[in-house]
Amino acid sequence: MIIVMKKDATQNEIQTVVNRLEAIDCEAHVSVGRFRTVIGAVGDRNQILQLPLEALAGVERAVPVMRSYKLVSREFHESGTVIEVRGVRIGDGSFTSVAGPCAVESRDVLFETAEAVRAAGATVLRGDAFKPRTSPFSFQGLKEKGLILLAEAREEFDMPFVAEVLDPRDVDLVADYADILRIGTRNMSNFALLTEVGRTKTPVMLKRGFTATLEEWLNAAEYIYKEGNQEIILVERGIRTFETASRNTLDITAVPLLKEMSHLPVLVDPSHASGKRHLVAPLARAGLAVGADGLMVDVHPAPDTALVDGAQAILPDEFAELMRSIEVMARALGIPL
Amino acid sequence: MIIVMKKDATQNEIQTVVNRLEAIDCEAHVSVGRFRTVIGAVGDRNQILQLPLEALAGVERAVPVMRSYKLVSREFHESGTVIEVRGVRIGDGSFTSVAGPCAVESRDVLFETAEAVRAAGATVLRGDAFKPRTSPFSFQGLKEKGLILLAEAREEFDMPFVAEVLDPRDVDLVADYADILRIGTRNMSNFALLTEVGRTKTPVMLKRGFTATLEEWLNAAEYIYKEGNQEIILVERGIRTFETASRNTLDITAVPLLKEMSHLPVLVDPSHASGKRHLVAPLARAGLAVGADGLMVDVHPAPDTALVDGAQAILPDEFAELMRSIEVMARALGIPL
Amino acid sequence: MIIVMKKDATQNEIQTVVNRLEAIDCEAHVSVGRFRTVIGAVGDRNQILQLPLEALAGVERAVPVMRSYKLVSREFHESGTVIEVRGVRIGDGSFTSVAGPCAVESRDVLFETAEAVRAAGATVLRGDAFKPRTSPFSFQGLKEKGLILLAEAREEFDMPFVAEVLDPRDVDLVADYADILRIGTRNMSNFALLTEVGRTKTPVMLKRGFTATLEEWLNAAEYIYKEGNQEIILVERGIRTFETASRNTLDITAVPLLKEMSHLPVLVDPSHASGKRHLVAPLARAGLAVGADGLMVDVHPAPDTALVDGAQAILPDEFAELMRSIEVMARALGIPL
Amino acid sequence: MIIVMKKDATQNEIQTVVNRLEAIDCEAHVSVGRFRTVIGAVGDRNQILQLPLEALAGVERAVPVMRSYKLVSREFHESGTVIEVRGVRIGDGSFTSVAGPCAVESRDVLFETAEAVRAAGATVLRGDAFKPRTSPFSFQGLKEKGLILLAEAREEFDMPFVAEVLDPRDVDLVADYADILRIGTRNMSNFALLTEVGRTKTPVMLKRGFTATLEEWLNAAEYIYKEGNQEIILVERGIRTFETASRNTLDITAVPLLKEMSHLPVLVDPSHASGKRHLVAPLARAGLAVGADGLMVDVHPAPDTALVDGAQAILPDEFAELMRSIEVMARALGIPL
């Protein structure tokens, strides 16, 4: 932390800052310049962050220099985390494709989709049994019945599945069925839920809050990690900006940045980012181009009858075509699928 | 909902849209123009919103015309909702001041603050026993012990109190003590929590998600209302923008807009919006000037030792001075306190 | 400037940074901590900002500590700038009302409006002869003919006027007529135009770019000031955010922040911020409540026939009513009009 | 345009809207629903946009349905525009690489860079002689001297060059030398400058305003096109969002959207978007993956001595490596370079 004192800060005010830092066992480096005094605080970052430095007399600004997350940082753990579920490895340098319907609606739709995405090259199935909906009157998911169907599809098509969990009270239930739990964008800062999934032994996909900075996102991952669950996959799914031509703006720059900042694997979700079917394939290819560890795509055999987010789901045929281009690009770039 | 067809949409595609609308018992008004056909859909908005209209062939855009919330809308309930807790009325045309420490840290600090804000004219006490923190290593609140202290302060100073609830599993506990439950900005879209507080009989303060549109916010209120709890107070607390000179940007325009859109009372929270002590008083006065039903302010007798958000808490003396200017302005504008 | 070195920065890399700073005659304070080395650079801020510090080997981040503007800062000039045009003083602690039609359309509309706003208490007339329009096919203003009408209205109603200038080649022309030049939101970073108005002796209203930070805005003012024109009035007119319920979000927090950061007077423009007639009065009052030096409002006798921005113009009667409430509030707060 | 009337709009108010539309020779389709009346207006969009519909009594909202730009739209001109400068074709399905220093600083640096990027596969040279700088004290470019150097480099290395123009008064000068004029991000809405470059016969690169929507950007292009200059190249260079880990957020989704909306070619500029050297290569590859017509990259032989934006310039060697990966990917995707 760098503490910039006001131009007219007194010697006493400077000393008070130093004392407060030393009281929590930090080093305080005082630099007296021509215009201002600047104090560099070195020590346990979480302790420093708890000091109300900007409330102290004579302080103009306190600028954090070190990041507030630690366990999920690349500094803490140099080599990338690799997560293995039923033989599928995520984060090992290969490119993993997760696909399936947004929500589980019926056995038929789920099975038809799972069969098609498996044939096209997807290795993990997606499908939700609990859906967070902006309006309380929208379809909220099949709940346990949906999880049972997903588990059947897993056996039938031999692919692990990921499903969203919304409520800390449902974590055990979802974890009983799913191979990977997913925390959705609206729950990224639901600390009660993060803590609860952190107590399971099931890998977690943590979607970025659509208005979260990378630092806030990694702090959310830290909540999970701290409880003992180290198998976390980050999913970039677009952020809210002033542009309304697409639903959200896929922040592709986040992928190489996260790769530097953290050891966790990173997927991109072009379906929820764009909200539009015809944008899914180019954005998916962009994800591969920037070094993501995989992608997650909504696929539905009849998007215009889908109960949730039909406008963004691609057809099984479109998914197969996307996978062919992914394969060609991945081969050219030397990335295994 | 207005459905704009593509320039080259076929008669068949137009008919399909009409059929889908009529299947859910909507009227479809087809308007054939020189360049495009436009279909106006009139009927149950929640049903229409579930149709994946943009996924239908020939559809260029579907533009919602009516708002997606209903129960909390001014159209549904013309006169403003008035909420009464222990004799304090919020939303009746008066201006209510809620004040207290951000978090409950100790009996002494809480009581000292409560006494001071009561004397200065605040009628509701704030103080949290559960704190959501970006970092898992920060102070998380005194939990039930904090609620007990708040209940004691209520008796001592004869003022109802509001406290945050973070986890659906804690709703009953917090409601056992608090006069008003508060949903924080990070939980505005935590639908499990909204549903749970909706099932209590305790009034709820719903803070705006710092990245939520007014429409999303009112939909969140709808979740609570739909469960049977109609006593909801909206709290504007600033939104995330590109500007970083203050923590968030207080969206003062939201107040008169909400007054048109909804029948619920609206407070402003200048403390969390600005994050800076010296901005609290002018922003509080702006809240009064735009027609808010009250304000909520963090007050702390020693902000530089506060465990949470010290940089934004004002001193008891500063609060008393703020209240004097609020009183003068309110009298001039004919608003009772 | 604080330069944070990478964890593994070498002694050589640190020395290179120090050498680069000393080469431009800066002091470099090296602080060696347990985890990282931090270098505090003290000296001429504009010279330091030109060093590509983040491109040097071993540097993790360079964090500016001092502001990049100087001449317009409160530090440079403690007492507030007061601007006087034809007897009207802006920035002297009083509250100035600027009002008139958005664009000059005809002699009749202009004169009718000017007479009404003068009678209601406005002391400066607004009206534009050159209009920047998003679409090239929209009405672009009456040009010199409009300026002539404004000059006539000035004589008739004895009030100075402000008019927008869009093109560096028109600065002399507009300055020949207008008492105050205005730089619009889209031109805030048009450095050629800023430089040109800086060379005149006519006061300048500089509107905030709707996506500009306060620091960028003050740097734009610095361009004008540096050329010798020190009479600059800042106008907050709303910023672009994710919220679309109003056209822009009036950043009321900017007013007290600017008052600290700079010595220039600050007005608020609730008309262009909100884009909606019924929001103008509450936002204008909020401007007074947060300490602005005045307001600027679009008034039109028949908004539904206005050629530009009719949806936001208020009627002369509504303006008179607004002025009455401003008067009552100002008196209560001890602010002269 | 869809005009949504208020719930309680009178028959008279509805008729007034219809009359206003018919007065400008528009069709008005009135749709009376159970809750509201909706009017569809069909006719000349620019005329309709000038009506202050939201200011008419009884009108709740006016929702534009058709886009406000026309000449640059894909509807107006189905096949993509191809621009040819000195034998280099942009927009013909190939992928064009533009590279060079951000600013022209000296003959040596310019020639060294030009030679290197030419050898690596770039076909257009970039380098600016006029620089817009946030601070008036920063280096502002070599002006005509810089243009002369660029013209010499063009002959020496046989590649056309693009240079920025900032001031309408400099357009003729820059056009005398440059093969392509560039309008920078801060000038995207400088309508005087757009009009002036529209009057030349030199192709124009129009960078996206970092806070402009796609629709605003295409309207800016319309300004140029309307004056007679149809050779316009759009350059996506990142938008301002809440995320500060990179300078701006490259909006990769804009590329496929623009390809649908407009017939103009689209490049991406990963250097100015990210502001960080090590992000340039992945973002450049993402541009190719989403279907851009090319890229523009800052290259400098000694970034740490660059006078402008050194932190984002890549070394000639890094550029050569980037071009090798671009070549491999382009070949795999069947895109000629």
JSON list of C-alpha atoms in Angstrom, two decimals, chain A residues 187-317:
[
{"chain": "A", "resi": 187, "resn": "ASN", "atom": "CA", "xyz": [-23.97, -15.13, -7.64]},
{"chain": "A", "resi": 188, "resn": "MET", "atom": "CA", "xyz": [-20.29, -14.36, -8.07]},
{"chain": "A", "resi": 189, "resn": "SER", "atom": "CA", "xyz": [-20.40, -12.21, -4.94]},
{"chain": "A", "resi": 190, "resn": "ASN", "atom": "CA", "xyz": [-22.81, -14.39, -3.01]},
{"chain": "A", "resi": 191, "resn": "PHE", "atom": "CA", "xyz": [-20.29, -15.15, -0.32]},
{"chain": "A", "resi": 192, "resn": "ALA", "atom": "CA", "xyz": [-22.52, -17.59, 1.55]},
{"chain": "A", "resi": 193, "resn": "LEU", "atom": "CA", "xyz": [-22.81, -19.70, -1.58]},
{"chain": "A", "resi": 194, "resn": "LEU", "atom": "CA", "xyz": [-19.10, -19.45, -2.39]},
{"chain": "A", "resi": 195, "resn": "THR", "atom": "CA", "xyz": [-18.20, -20.61, 1.09]},
{"chain": "A", "resi": 196, "resn": "GLU", "atom": "CA", "xyz": [-20.59, -23.55, 0.84]},
{"chain": "A", "resi": 197, "resn": "VAL", "atom": "CA", "xyz": [-19.25, -24.84, -2.49]},
{"chain": "A", "resi": 198, "resn": "GLY", "atom": "CA", "xyz": [-15.77, -24.34, -1.08]},
{"chain": "A", "resi": 199, "resn": "ARG", "atom": "CA", "xyz": [-16.59, -27.00, 1.51]},
{"chain": "A", "resi": 200, "resn": "THR", "atom": "CA", "xyz": [-17.43, -29.67, -1.05]},
{"chain": "A", "resi": 201, "resn": "LYS", "atom": "CA", "xyz": [-14.95, -31.83, -2.92]},
{"chain": "A", "resi": 202, "resn": "THR", "atom": "CA", "xyz": [-16.60, -31.13, -6.28]},
{"chain": "A", "resi": 203, "resn": "PRO", "atom": "CA", "xyz": [-14.85, -28.89, -8.84]},
{"chain": "A", "resi": 204, "resn": "VAL", "atom": "CA", "xyz": [-16.46, -25.48, -9.31]},
{"chain": "A", "resi": 205, "resn": "MET", "atom": "CA", "xyz": [-16.94, -23.33, -12.39]},
{"chain": "A", "resi": 206, "resn": "LEU", "atom": "CA", "xyz": [-17.07, -19.73, -11.27]},
{"chain": "A", "resi": 207, "resn": "LYS", "atom": "CA", "xyz": [-18.56, -17.39, -13.84]},
{"chain": "A", "resi": 208, "resn": "ARG", "atom": "CA", "xyz": [-17.49, -13.79, -13.85]},
{"chain": "A", "resi": 209, "resn": "GLY", "atom": "CA", "xyz": [-20.01, -11.34, -12.44]},
{"chain": "A", "resi": 210, "resn": "PHE", "atom": "CA", "xyz": [-21.02, -9.34, -15.47]},
{"chain": "A", "resi": 211, "resn": "THR", "atom": "CA", "xyz": [-19.90, -6.23, -13.66]},
{"chain": "A", "resi": 212, "resn": "ALA", "atom": "CA", "xyz": [-16.95, -7.62, -11.73]},
{"chain": "A", "resi": 213, "resn": "THR", "atom": "CA", "xyz": [-13.37, -6.58, -12.20]},
{"chain": "A", "resi": 214, "resn": "LEU", "atom": "CA", "xyz": [-10.76, -9.32, -12.57]},
{"chain": "A", "resi": 215, "resn": "GLU", "atom": "CA", "xyz": [-9.59, -8.57, -9.06]},
{"chain": "A", "resi": 216, "resn": "GLU", "atom": "CA", "xyz": [-13.07, -8.97, -7.57]},
{"chain": "A", "resi": 217, "resn": "TRP", "atom": "CA", "xyz": [-13.48, -12.21, -9.51]},
{"chain": "A", "resi": 218, "resn": "LEU", "atom": "CA", "xyz": [-10.24, -13.65, -8.18]},
{"chain": "A", "resi": 219, "resn": "ASN", "atom": "CA", "xyz": [-11.27, -12.61, -4.67]},
{"chain": "A", "resi": 220, "resn": "ALA", "atom": "CA", "xyz": [-14.48, -14.58, -5.16]},
{"chain": "A", "resi": 221, "resn": "ALA", "atom": "CA", "xyz": [-12.38, -17.59, -6.21]},
{"chain": "A", "resi": 222, "resn": "GLU", "atom": "CA", "xyz": [-10.31, -17.03, -3.09]},
{"chain": "A", "resi": 223, "resn": "TYR", "atom": "CA", "xyz": [-13.45, -17.57, -0.96]},
{"chain": "A", "resi": 224, "resn": "ILE", "atom": "CA", "xyz": [-13.86, -21.02, -2.46]},
{"chain": "A", "resi": 225, "resn": "TYR", "atom": "CA", "xyz": [-10.17, -21.91, -2.35]},
{"chain": "A", "resi": 226, "resn": "LYS", "atom": "CA", "xyz": [-9.78, -20.83, 1.26]},
{"chain": "A", "resi": 227, "resn": "GLU", "atom": "CA", "xyz": [-12.42, -23.37, 2.35]},
{"chain": "A", "resi": 228, "resn": "GLY", "atom": "CA", "xyz": [-10.31, -26.17, 0.89]},
{"chain": "A", "resi": 229, "resn": "ASN", "atom": "CA", "xyz": [-11.71, -26.64, -2.59]},
{"chain": "A", "resi": 230, "resn": "GLN", "atom": "CA", "xyz": [-8.87, -25.91, -4.97]},
{"chain": "A", "resi": 231, "resn": "GLU", "atom": "CA", "xyz": [-10.52, -27.11, -8.16]},
{"chain": "A", "resi": 232, "resn": "ILE", "atom": "CA", "xyz": [-11.88, -23.90, -9.61]},
{"chain": "A", "resi": 233, "resn": "ILE", "atom": "CA", "xyz": [-12.45, -23.05, -13.28]},
{"chain": "A", "resi": 234, "resn": "LEU", "atom": "CA", "xyz": [-13.02, -19.41, -14.26]},
{"chain": "A", "resi": 235, "resn": "VAL", "atom": "CA", "xyz": [-15.55, -18.68, -17.01]},
{"chain": "A", "resi": 236, "resn": "GLU", "atom": "CA", "xyz": [-15.47, -15.32, -18.81]},
{"chain": "A", "resi": 237, "resn": "ARG", "atom": "CA", "xyz": [-19.01, -14.59, -20.01]},
{"chain": "A", "resi": 238, "resn": "GLY", "atom": "CA", "xyz": [-19.05, -10.95, -21.01]},
{"chain": "A", "resi": 239, "resn": "ILE", "atom": "CA", "xyz": [-19.37, -7.74, -19.07]},
{"chain": "A", "resi": 240, "resn": "ARG", "atom": "CA", "xyz": [-21.92, -4.96, -18.96]},
{"chain": "A", "resi": 241, "resn": "THR", "atom": "CA", "xyz": [-20.86, -1.93, -20.96]},
{"chain": "A", "resi": 242, "resn": "PHE", "atom": "CA", "xyz": [-22.66, 0.98, -22.64]},
{"chain": "A", "resi": 243, "resn": "GLU", "atom": "CA", "xyz": [-22.88, -0.98, -25.90]},
{"chain": "A", "resi": 244, "resn": "THR", "atom": "CA", "xyz": [-26.26, -2.62, -26.38]},
{"chain": "A", "resi": 245, "resn": "ALA", "atom": "CA", "xyz": [-25.85, -4.17, -29.81]},
{"chain": "A", "resi": 246, "resn": "SER", "atom": "CA", "xyz": [-24.92, -7.43, -28.11]},
{"chain": "A", "resi": 247, "resn": "ARG", "atom": "CA", "xyz": [-26.21, -8.50, -24.70]},
{"chain": "A", "resi": 248, "resn": "ASN", "atom": "CA", "xyz": [-22.80, -8.15, -23.07]},
{"chain": "A", "resi": 249, "resn": "THR", "atom": "CA", "xyz": [-19.28, -7.45, -24.25]},
{"chain": "A", "resi": 250, "resn": "LEU", "atom": "CA", "xyz": [-17.05, -10.55, -24.22]},
{"chain": "A", "resi": 251, "resn": "ASP", "atom": "CA", "xyz": [-13.88, -9.40, -22.48]},
{"chain": "A", "resi": 252, "resn": "ILE", "atom": "CA", "xyz": [-11.37, -11.42, -24.42]},
{"chain": "A", "resi": 253, "resn": "THR", "atom": "CA", "xyz": [-8.48, -9.46, -22.92]},
{"chain": "A", "resi": 254, "resn": "ALA", "atom": "CA", "xyz": [-9.38, -11.01, -19.58]},
{"chain": "A", "resi": 255, "resn": "VAL", "atom": "CA", "xyz": [-8.08, -14.39, -20.74]},
{"chain": "A", "resi": 256, "resn": "PRO", "atom": "CA", "xyz": [-4.37, -13.55, -21.17]},
{"chain": "A", "resi": 257, "resn": "LEU", "atom": "CA", "xyz": [-4.56, -11.27, -18.12]},
{"chain": "A", "resi": 258, "resn": "LEU", "atom": "CA", "xyz": [-5.98, -14.04, -15.94]},
{"chain": "A", "resi": 259, "resn": "LYS", "atom": "CA", "xyz": [-3.35, -16.44, -17.19]},
{"chain": "A", "resi": 260, "resn": "GLU", "atom": "CA", "xyz": [-0.71, -14.09, -15.75]},
{"chain": "A", "resi": 261, "resn": "MET", "atom": "CA", "xyz": [-2.58, -13.25, -12.57]},
{"chain": "A", "resi": 262, "resn": "SER", "atom": "CA", "xyz": [-3.78, -16.72, -11.59]},
{"chain": "A", "resi": 263, "resn": "HIS", "atom": "CA", "xyz": [-3.03, -20.41, -11.93]},
{"chain": "A", "resi": 264, "resn": "LEU", "atom": "CA", "xyz": [-6.67, -21.36, -12.51]},
{"chain": "A", "resi": 265, "resn": "PRO", "atom": "CA", "xyz": [-7.98, -22.54, -15.90]},
{"chain": "A", "resi": 266, "resn": "VAL", "atom": "CA", "xyz": [-10.14, -20.12, -17.89]},
{"chain": "A", "resi": 267, "resn": "LEU", "atom": "CA", "xyz": [-13.01, -20.90, -20.28]},
{"chain": "A", "resi": 268, "resn": "VAL", "atom": "CA", "xyz": [-15.05, -18.51, -22.42]},
{"chain": "A", "resi": 269, "resn": "ASP", "atom": "CA", "xyz": [-18.81, -18.61, -22.80]},
{"chain": "A", "resi": 270, "resn": "PRO", "atom": "CA", "xyz": [-19.73, -16.91, -26.08]},
{"chain": "A", "resi": 271, "resn": "SER", "atom": "CA", "xyz": [-23.42, -17.83, -25.78]},
{"chain": "A", "resi": 272, "resn": "HIS", "atom": "CA", "xyz": [-24.29, -15.86, -22.67]},
{"chain": "A", "resi": 273, "resn": "ALA", "atom": "CA", "xyz": [-21.88, -13.06, -23.58]},
{"chain": "A", "resi": 274, "resn": "SER", "atom": "CA", "xyz": [-23.47, -12.28, -26.90]},
{"chain": "A", "resi": 275, "resn": "GLY", "atom": "CA", "xyz": [-27.04, -13.45, -26.43]},
{"chain": "A", "resi": 276, "resn": "LYS", "atom": "CA", "xyz": [-27.21, -14.02, -30.19]},
{"chain": "A", "resi": 277, "resn": "ARG", "atom": "CA", "xyz": [-26.88, -17.25, -32.04]},
{"chain": "A", "resi": 278, "resn": "HIS", "atom": "CA", "xyz": [-24.89, -16.02, -35.04]},
{"chain": "A", "resi": 279, "resn": "LEU", "atom": "CA", "xyz": [-22.20, -14.43, -32.85]},
{"chain": "A", "resi": 280, "resn": "VAL", "atom": "CA", "xyz": [-21.37, -17.64, -30.98]},
{"chain": "A", "resi": 281, "resn": "ALA", "atom": "CA", "xyz": [-18.98, -19.20, -33.49]},
{"chain": "A", "resi": 282, "resn": "PRO", "atom": "CA", "xyz": [-16.70, -16.18, -34.12]},
{"chain": "A", "resi": 283, "resn": "LEU", "atom": "CA", "xyz": [-16.47, -15.44, -30.39]},
{"chain": "A", "resi": 284, "resn": "ALA", "atom": "CA", "xyz": [-15.71, -19.09, -29.62]},
{"chain": "A", "resi": 285, "resn": "ARG", "atom": "CA", "xyz": [-12.83, -18.97, -32.10]},
{"chain": "A", "resi": 286, "resn": "ALA", "atom": "CA", "xyz": [-11.58, -15.76, -30.50]},
{"chain": "A", "resi": 287, "resn": "GLY", "atom": "CA", "xyz": [-11.48, -17.61, -27.18]},
{"chain": "A", "resi": 288, "resn": "LEU", "atom": "CA", "xyz": [-9.20, -20.24, -28.68]},
{"chain": "A", "resi": 289, "resn": "ALA", "atom": "CA", "xyz": [-7.06, -17.52, -30.30]},
{"chain": "A", "resi": 290, "resn": "VAL", "atom": "CA", "xyz": [-6.35, -15.75, -27.00]},
{"chain": "A", "resi": 291, "resn": "GLY", "atom": "CA", "xyz": [-5.36, -18.89, -25.14]},
{"chain": "A", "resi": 292, "resn": "ALA", "atom": "CA", "xyz": [-8.46, -19.97, -23.23]},
{"chain": "A", "resi": 293, "resn": "ASP", "atom": "CA", "xyz": [-8.54, -23.51, -21.86]},
{"chain": "A", "resi": 294, "resn": "GLY", "atom": "CA", "xyz": [-11.88, -24.19, -23.46]},
{"chain": "A", "resi": 295, "resn": "LEU", "atom": "CA", "xyz": [-15.34, -22.96, -24.21]},
{"chain": "A", "resi": 296, "resn": "MET", "atom": "CA", "xyz": [-18.88, -23.45, -23.02]},
{"chain": "A", "resi": 297, "resn": "VAL", "atom": "CA", "xyz": [-21.71, -23.21, -25.53]},
{"chain": "A", "resi": 298, "resn": "ASP", "atom": "CA", "xyz": [-25.51, -23.44, -25.37]},
{"chain": "A", "resi": 299, "resn": "VAL", "atom": "CA", "xyz": [-26.84, -25.93, -27.91]},
{"chain": "A", "resi": 300, "resn": "HIS", "atom": "CA", "xyz": [-30.51, -26.72, -28.45]},
{"chain": "A", "resi": 301, "resn": "PRO", "atom": "CA", "xyz": [-32.19, -28.79, -31.19]},
{"chain": "A", "resi": 302, "resn": "ALA", "atom": "CA", "xyz": [-35.10, -26.32, -31.48]},
{"chain": "A", "resi": 303, "resn": "PRO", "atom": "CA", "xyz": [-34.02, -22.97, -30.06]},
{"chain": "A", "resi": 304, "resn": "ASP", "atom": "CA", "xyz": [-37.30, -21.34, -30.91]},
{"chain": "A", "resi": 305, "resn": "THR", "atom": "CA", "xyz": [-39.11, -23.57, -28.45]},
{"chain": "A", "resi": 306, "resn": "ALA", "atom": "CA", "xyz": [-36.46, -23.33, -25.69]},
{"chain": "A", "resi": 307, "resn": "LEU", "atom": "CA", "xyz": [-37.80, -22.27, -22.31]},
{"chain": "A", "resi": 308, "resn": "VAL", "atom": "CA", "xyz": [-34.66, -20.27, -21.49]},
{"chain": "A", "resi": 309, "resn": "ASP", "atom": "CA", "xyz": [-32.36, -18.14, -23.64]},
{"chain": "A", "resi": 310, "resn": "GLY", "atom": "CA", "xyz": [-33.40, -19.62, -26.97]},
{"chain": "A", "resi": 311, "resn": "ALA", "atom": "CA", "xyz": [-32.06, -16.63, -28.88]},
{"chain": "A", "resi": 312, "resn": "GLN", "atom": "CA", "xyz": [-28.50, -17.59, -28.11]},
{"chain": "A", "resi": 313, "resn": "ALA", "atom": "CA", "xyz": [-28.55, -21.37, -28.49]},
{"chain": "A", "resi": 314, "resn": "ILE", "atom": "CA", "xyz": [-27.03, -22.79, -31.64]},
{"chain": "A", "resi": 315, "resn": "LEU", "atom": "CA", "xyz": [-28.30, -25.87, -33.45]},
{"chain": "A", "resi": 316, "resn": "PRO", "atom": "CA", "xyz": [-26.46, -29.19, -33.18]},
{"chain": "A", "resi": 317, "resn": "ASP", "atom": "CA", "xyz": [-25.39, -28.79, -36.82]}
]
